Tab-separated table of N, CA and C in Angstrom:
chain	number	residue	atom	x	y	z
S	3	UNK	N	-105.598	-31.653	69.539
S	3	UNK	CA	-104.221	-31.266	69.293
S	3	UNK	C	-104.216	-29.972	68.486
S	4	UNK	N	-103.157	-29.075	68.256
S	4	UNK	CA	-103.304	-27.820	68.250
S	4	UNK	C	-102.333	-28.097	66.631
S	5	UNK	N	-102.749	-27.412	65.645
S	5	UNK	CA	-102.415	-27.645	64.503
S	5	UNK	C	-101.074	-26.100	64.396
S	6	UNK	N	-100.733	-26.347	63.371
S	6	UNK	CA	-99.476	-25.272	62.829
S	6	UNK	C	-99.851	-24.194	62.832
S	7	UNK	N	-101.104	-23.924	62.526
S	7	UNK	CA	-101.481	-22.329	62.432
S	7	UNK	C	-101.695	-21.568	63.920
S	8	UNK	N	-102.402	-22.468	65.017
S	8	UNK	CA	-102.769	-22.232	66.240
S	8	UNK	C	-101.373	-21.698	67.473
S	9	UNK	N	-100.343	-22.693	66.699
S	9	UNK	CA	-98.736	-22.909	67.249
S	9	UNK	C	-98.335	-21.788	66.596
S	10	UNK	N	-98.271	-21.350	65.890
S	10	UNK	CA	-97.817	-19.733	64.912
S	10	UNK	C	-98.587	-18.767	65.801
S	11	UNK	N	-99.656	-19.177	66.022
S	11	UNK	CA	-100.391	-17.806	66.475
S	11	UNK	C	-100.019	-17.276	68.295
S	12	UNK	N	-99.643	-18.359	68.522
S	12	UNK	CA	-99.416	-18.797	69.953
S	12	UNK	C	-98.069	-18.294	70.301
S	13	UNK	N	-96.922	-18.644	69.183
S	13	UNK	CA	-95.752	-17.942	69.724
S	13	UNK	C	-95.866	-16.790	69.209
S	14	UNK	N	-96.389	-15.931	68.143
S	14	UNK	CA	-96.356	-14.401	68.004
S	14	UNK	C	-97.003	-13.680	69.603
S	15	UNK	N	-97.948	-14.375	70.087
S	15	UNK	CA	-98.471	-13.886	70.900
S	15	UNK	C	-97.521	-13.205	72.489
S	16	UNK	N	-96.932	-14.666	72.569
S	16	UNK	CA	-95.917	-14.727	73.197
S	16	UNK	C	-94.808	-13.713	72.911
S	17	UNK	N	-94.613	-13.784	71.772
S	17	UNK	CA	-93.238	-12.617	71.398
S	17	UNK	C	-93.791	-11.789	71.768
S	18	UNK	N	-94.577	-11.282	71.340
S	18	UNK	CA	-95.174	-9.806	71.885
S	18	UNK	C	-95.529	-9.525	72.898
S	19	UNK	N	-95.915	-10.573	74.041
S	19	UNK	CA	-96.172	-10.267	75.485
S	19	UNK	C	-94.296	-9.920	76.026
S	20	UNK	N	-93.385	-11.281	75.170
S	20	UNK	CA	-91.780	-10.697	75.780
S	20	UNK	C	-91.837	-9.486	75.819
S	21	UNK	N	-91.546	-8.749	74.774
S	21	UNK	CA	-91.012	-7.359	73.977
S	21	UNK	C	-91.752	-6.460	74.682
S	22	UNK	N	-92.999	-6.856	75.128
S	22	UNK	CA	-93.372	-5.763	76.233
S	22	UNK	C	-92.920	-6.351	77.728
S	23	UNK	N	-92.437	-6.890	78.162
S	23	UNK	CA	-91.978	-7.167	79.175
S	23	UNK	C	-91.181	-6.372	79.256
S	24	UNK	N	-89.958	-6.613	78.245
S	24	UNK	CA	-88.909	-6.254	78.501
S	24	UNK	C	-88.558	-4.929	78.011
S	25	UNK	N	-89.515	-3.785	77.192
S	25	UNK	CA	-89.807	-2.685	77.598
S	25	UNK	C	-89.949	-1.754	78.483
S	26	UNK	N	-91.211	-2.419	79.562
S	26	UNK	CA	-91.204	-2.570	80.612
S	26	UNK	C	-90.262	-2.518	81.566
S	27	UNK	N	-89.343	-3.352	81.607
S	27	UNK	CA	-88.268	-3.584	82.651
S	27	UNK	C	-87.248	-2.826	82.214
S	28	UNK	N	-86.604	-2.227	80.974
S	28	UNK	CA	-86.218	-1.664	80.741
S	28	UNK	C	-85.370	-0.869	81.144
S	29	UNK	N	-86.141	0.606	81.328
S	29	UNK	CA	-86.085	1.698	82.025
S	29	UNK	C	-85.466	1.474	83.619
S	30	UNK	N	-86.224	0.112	84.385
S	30	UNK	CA	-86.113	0.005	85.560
S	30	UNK	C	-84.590	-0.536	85.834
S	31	UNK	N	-84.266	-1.099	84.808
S	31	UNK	CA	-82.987	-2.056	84.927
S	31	UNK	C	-81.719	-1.259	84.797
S	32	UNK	N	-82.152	0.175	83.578
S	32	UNK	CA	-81.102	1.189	83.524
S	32	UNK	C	-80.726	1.870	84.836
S	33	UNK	N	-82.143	2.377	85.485
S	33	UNK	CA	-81.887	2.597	86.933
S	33	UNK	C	-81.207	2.469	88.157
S	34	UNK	N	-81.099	0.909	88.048
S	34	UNK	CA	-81.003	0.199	88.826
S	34	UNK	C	-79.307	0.306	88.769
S	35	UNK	N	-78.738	0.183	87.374
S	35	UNK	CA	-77.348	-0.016	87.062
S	35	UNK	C	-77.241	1.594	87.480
S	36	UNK	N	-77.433	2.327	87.357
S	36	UNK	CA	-76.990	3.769	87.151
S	36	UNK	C	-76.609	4.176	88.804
S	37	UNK	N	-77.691	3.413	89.495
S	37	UNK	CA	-77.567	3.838	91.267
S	37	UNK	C	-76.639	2.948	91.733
S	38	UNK	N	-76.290	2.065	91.455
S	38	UNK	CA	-74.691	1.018	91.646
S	38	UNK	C	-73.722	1.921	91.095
S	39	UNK	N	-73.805	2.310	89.761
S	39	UNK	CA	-72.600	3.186	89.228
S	39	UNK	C	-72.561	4.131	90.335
S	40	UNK	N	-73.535	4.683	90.914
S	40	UNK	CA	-73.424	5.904	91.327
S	40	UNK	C	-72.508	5.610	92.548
S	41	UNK	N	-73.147	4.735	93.206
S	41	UNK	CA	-73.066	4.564	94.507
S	41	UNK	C	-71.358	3.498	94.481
S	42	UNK	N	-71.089	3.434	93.191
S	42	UNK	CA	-69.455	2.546	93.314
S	42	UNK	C	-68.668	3.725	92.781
S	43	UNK	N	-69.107	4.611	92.214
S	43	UNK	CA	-68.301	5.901	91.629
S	43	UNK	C	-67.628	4.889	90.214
S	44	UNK	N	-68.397	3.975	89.881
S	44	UNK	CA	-68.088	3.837	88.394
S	44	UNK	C	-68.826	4.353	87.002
S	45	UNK	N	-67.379	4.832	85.985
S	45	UNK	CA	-67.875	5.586	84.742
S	45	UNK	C	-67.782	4.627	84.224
S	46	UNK	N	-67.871	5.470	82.878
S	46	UNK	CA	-68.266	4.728	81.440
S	46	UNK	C	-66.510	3.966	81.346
S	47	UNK	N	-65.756	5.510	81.498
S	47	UNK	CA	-64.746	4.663	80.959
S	47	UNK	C	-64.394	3.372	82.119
S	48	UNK	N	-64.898	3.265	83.299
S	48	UNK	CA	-64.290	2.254	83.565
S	48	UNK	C	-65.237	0.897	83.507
S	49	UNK	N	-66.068	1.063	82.536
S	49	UNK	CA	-67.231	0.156	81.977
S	49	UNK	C	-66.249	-0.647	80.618
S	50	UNK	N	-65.672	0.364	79.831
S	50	UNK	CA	-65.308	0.209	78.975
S	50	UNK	C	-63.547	-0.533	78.987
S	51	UNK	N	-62.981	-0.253	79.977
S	51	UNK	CA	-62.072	-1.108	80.456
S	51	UNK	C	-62.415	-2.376	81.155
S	52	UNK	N	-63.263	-2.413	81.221
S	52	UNK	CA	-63.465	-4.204	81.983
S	52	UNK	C	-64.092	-4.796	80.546
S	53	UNK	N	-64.887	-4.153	79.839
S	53	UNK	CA	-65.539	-4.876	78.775
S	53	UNK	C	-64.385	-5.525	77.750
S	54	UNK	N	-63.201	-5.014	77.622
S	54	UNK	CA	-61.891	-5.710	76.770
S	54	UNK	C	-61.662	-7.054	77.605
S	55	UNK	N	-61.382	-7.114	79.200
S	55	UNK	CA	-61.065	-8.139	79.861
S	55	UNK	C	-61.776	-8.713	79.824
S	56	UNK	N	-63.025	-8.970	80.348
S	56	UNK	CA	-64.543	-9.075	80.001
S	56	UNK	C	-63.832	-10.219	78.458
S	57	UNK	N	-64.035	-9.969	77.360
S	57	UNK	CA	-64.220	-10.778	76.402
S	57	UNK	C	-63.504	-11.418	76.294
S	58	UNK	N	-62.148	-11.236	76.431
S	58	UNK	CA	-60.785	-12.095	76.526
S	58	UNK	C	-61.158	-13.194	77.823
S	59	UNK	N	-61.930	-13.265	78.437
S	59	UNK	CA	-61.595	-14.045	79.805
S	59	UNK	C	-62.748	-14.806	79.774
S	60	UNK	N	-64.001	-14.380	78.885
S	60	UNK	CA	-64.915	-15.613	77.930
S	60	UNK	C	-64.452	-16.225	76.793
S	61	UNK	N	-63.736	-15.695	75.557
S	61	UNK	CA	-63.262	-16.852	74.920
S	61	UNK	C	-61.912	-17.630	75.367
S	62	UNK	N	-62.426	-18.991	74.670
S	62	UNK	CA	-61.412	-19.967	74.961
S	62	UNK	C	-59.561	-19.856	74.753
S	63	UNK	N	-59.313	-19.690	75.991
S	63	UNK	CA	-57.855	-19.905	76.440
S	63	UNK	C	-57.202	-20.053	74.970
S	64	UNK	N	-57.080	-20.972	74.900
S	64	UNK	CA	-55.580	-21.944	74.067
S	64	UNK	C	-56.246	-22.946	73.732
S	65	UNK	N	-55.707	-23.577	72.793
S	65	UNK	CA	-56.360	-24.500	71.780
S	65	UNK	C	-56.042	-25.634	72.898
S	66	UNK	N	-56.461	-26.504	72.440
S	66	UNK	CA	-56.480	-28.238	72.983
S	66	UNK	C	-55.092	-28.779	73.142
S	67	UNK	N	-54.434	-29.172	73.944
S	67	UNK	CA	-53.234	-29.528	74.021
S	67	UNK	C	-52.944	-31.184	73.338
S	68	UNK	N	-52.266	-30.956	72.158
S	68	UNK	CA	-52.321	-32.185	71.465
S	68	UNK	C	-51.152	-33.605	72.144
S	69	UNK	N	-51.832	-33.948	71.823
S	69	UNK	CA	-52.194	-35.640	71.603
S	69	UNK	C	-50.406	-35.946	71.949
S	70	UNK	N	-49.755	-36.760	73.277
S	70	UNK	CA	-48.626	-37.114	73.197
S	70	UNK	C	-48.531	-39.044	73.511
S	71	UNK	N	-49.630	-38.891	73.510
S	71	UNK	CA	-50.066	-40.732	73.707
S	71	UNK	C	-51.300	-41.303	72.702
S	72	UNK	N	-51.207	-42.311	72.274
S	72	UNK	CA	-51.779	-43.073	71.256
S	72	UNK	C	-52.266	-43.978	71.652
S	73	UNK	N	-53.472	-44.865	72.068
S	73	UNK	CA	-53.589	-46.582	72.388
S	73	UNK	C	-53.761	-47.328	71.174
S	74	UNK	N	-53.798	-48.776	71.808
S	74	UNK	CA	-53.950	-49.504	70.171
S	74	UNK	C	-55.652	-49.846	69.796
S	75	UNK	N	-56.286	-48.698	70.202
S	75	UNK	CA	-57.472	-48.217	69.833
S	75	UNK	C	-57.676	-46.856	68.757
S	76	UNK	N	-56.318	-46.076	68.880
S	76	UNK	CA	-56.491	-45.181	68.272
S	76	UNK	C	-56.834	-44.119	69.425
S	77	UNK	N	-56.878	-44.557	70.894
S	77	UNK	CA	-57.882	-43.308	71.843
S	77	UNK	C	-56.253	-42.361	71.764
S	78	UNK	N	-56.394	-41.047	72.450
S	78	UNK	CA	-55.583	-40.308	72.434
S	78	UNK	C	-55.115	-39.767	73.980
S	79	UNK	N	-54.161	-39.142	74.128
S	79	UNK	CA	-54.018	-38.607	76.024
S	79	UNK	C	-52.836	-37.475	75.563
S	80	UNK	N	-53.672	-36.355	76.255
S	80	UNK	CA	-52.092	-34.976	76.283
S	80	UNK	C	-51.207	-35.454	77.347
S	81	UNK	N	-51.644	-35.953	78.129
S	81	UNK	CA	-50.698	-36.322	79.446
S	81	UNK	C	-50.767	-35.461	80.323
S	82	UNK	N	-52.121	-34.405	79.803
S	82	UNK	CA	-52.607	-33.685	80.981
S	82	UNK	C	-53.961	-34.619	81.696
S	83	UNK	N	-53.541	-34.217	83.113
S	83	UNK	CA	-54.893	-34.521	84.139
S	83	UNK	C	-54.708	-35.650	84.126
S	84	UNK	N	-56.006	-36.585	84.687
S	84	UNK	CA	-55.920	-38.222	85.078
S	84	UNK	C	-55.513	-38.912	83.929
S	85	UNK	N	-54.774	-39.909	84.485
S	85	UNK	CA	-54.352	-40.823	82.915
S	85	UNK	C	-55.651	-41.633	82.603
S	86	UNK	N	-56.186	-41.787	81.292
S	86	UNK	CA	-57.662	-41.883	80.712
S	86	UNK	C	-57.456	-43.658	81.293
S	87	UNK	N	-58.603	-44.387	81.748
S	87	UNK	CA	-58.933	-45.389	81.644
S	87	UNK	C	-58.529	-46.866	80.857
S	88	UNK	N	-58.313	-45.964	79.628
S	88	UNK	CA	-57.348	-47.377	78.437
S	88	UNK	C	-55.968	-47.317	78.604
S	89	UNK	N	-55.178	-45.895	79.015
S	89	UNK	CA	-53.780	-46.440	79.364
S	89	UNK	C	-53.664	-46.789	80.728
S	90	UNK	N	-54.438	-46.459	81.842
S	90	UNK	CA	-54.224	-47.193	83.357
S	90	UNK	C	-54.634	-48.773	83.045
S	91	UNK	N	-55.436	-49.075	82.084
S	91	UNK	CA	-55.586	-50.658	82.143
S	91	UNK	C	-54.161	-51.302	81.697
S	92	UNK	N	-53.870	-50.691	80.604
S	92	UNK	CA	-52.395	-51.076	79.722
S	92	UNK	C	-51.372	-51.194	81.122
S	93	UNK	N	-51.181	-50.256	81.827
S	93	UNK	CA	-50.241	-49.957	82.807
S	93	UNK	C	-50.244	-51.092	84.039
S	94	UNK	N	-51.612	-50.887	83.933
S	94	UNK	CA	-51.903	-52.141	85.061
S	94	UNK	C	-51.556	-53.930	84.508
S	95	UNK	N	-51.403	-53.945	83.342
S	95	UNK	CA	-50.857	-54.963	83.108
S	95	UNK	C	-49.560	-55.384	82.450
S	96	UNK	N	-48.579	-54.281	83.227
S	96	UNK	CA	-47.215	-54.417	82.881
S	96	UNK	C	-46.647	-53.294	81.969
S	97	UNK	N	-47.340	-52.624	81.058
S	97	UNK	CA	-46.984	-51.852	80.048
S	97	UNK	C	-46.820	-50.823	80.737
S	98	UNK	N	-45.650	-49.919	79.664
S	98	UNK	CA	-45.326	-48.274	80.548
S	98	UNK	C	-45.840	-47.486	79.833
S	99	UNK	N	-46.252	-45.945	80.315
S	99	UNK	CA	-47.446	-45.384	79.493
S	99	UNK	C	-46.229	-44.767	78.061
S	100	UNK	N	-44.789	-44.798	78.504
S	100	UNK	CA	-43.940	-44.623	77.606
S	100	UNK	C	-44.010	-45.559	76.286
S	101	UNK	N	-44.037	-46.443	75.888
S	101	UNK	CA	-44.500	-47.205	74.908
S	101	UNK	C	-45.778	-47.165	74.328
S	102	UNK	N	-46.405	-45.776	74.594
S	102	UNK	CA	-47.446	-45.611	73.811
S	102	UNK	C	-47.359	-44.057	73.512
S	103	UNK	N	-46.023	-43.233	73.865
S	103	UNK	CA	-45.306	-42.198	73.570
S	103	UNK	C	-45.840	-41.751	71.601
S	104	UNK	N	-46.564	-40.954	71.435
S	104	UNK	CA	-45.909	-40.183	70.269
S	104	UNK	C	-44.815	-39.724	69.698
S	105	UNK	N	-44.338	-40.486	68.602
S	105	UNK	CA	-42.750	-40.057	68.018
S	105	UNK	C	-43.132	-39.311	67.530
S	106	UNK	N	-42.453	-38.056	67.746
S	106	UNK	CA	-42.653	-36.910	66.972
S	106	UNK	C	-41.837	-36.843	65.638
């Protein structure tokens, strides 16, 4: 079995084979983007206009849509999407999902 020092030595090794990898590839990868730019007739600035949309359209939307149903578990339901499992059982045995309504 390979002790702590051997495992230290093993991932520096590794880092340093990455970092030249990706040295390496580098150059080739700038290339590569530059002959697409070329060949789409896209600039910087229109690099720089997608990169605003771009971040807005990775972070998260809108917060969590709160809670308008309660069970007598404490589980919760926005009353978005499928109705969860503990109020279709409730429902299925007579109860309306209205009687488990959040009073606001």
């Amino acid at each position: 079995m390979n002790n702590l020092i051997e495992i230290q030595n093993q991932i520096e090794k590794l880092q340093k084979q990455a970092n030249e990898i990706r040295a390496q590839e580098f150059d080739k990868t700038v290339q590569e983007i530059l002959v697409k730019m070329t060949a789409f007739g896209i600039t910087l600035k229109d690099l720089e206009a997608v990169k605003g949309r771009v971040r807005k359209a990775a972070s998260p939307a809108t917060k969590p849509a709160a809670a308008k149903f309660r069970g007598p578990n404490g589980e919760t339901w926005s009353g978005r999407g499928l109705m969860p499992r503990w109020l279709a059982a409730l429902v299925a045995q007579g109860k309306t999902k209205e009687e488990f309504a959040i009073k606001s």
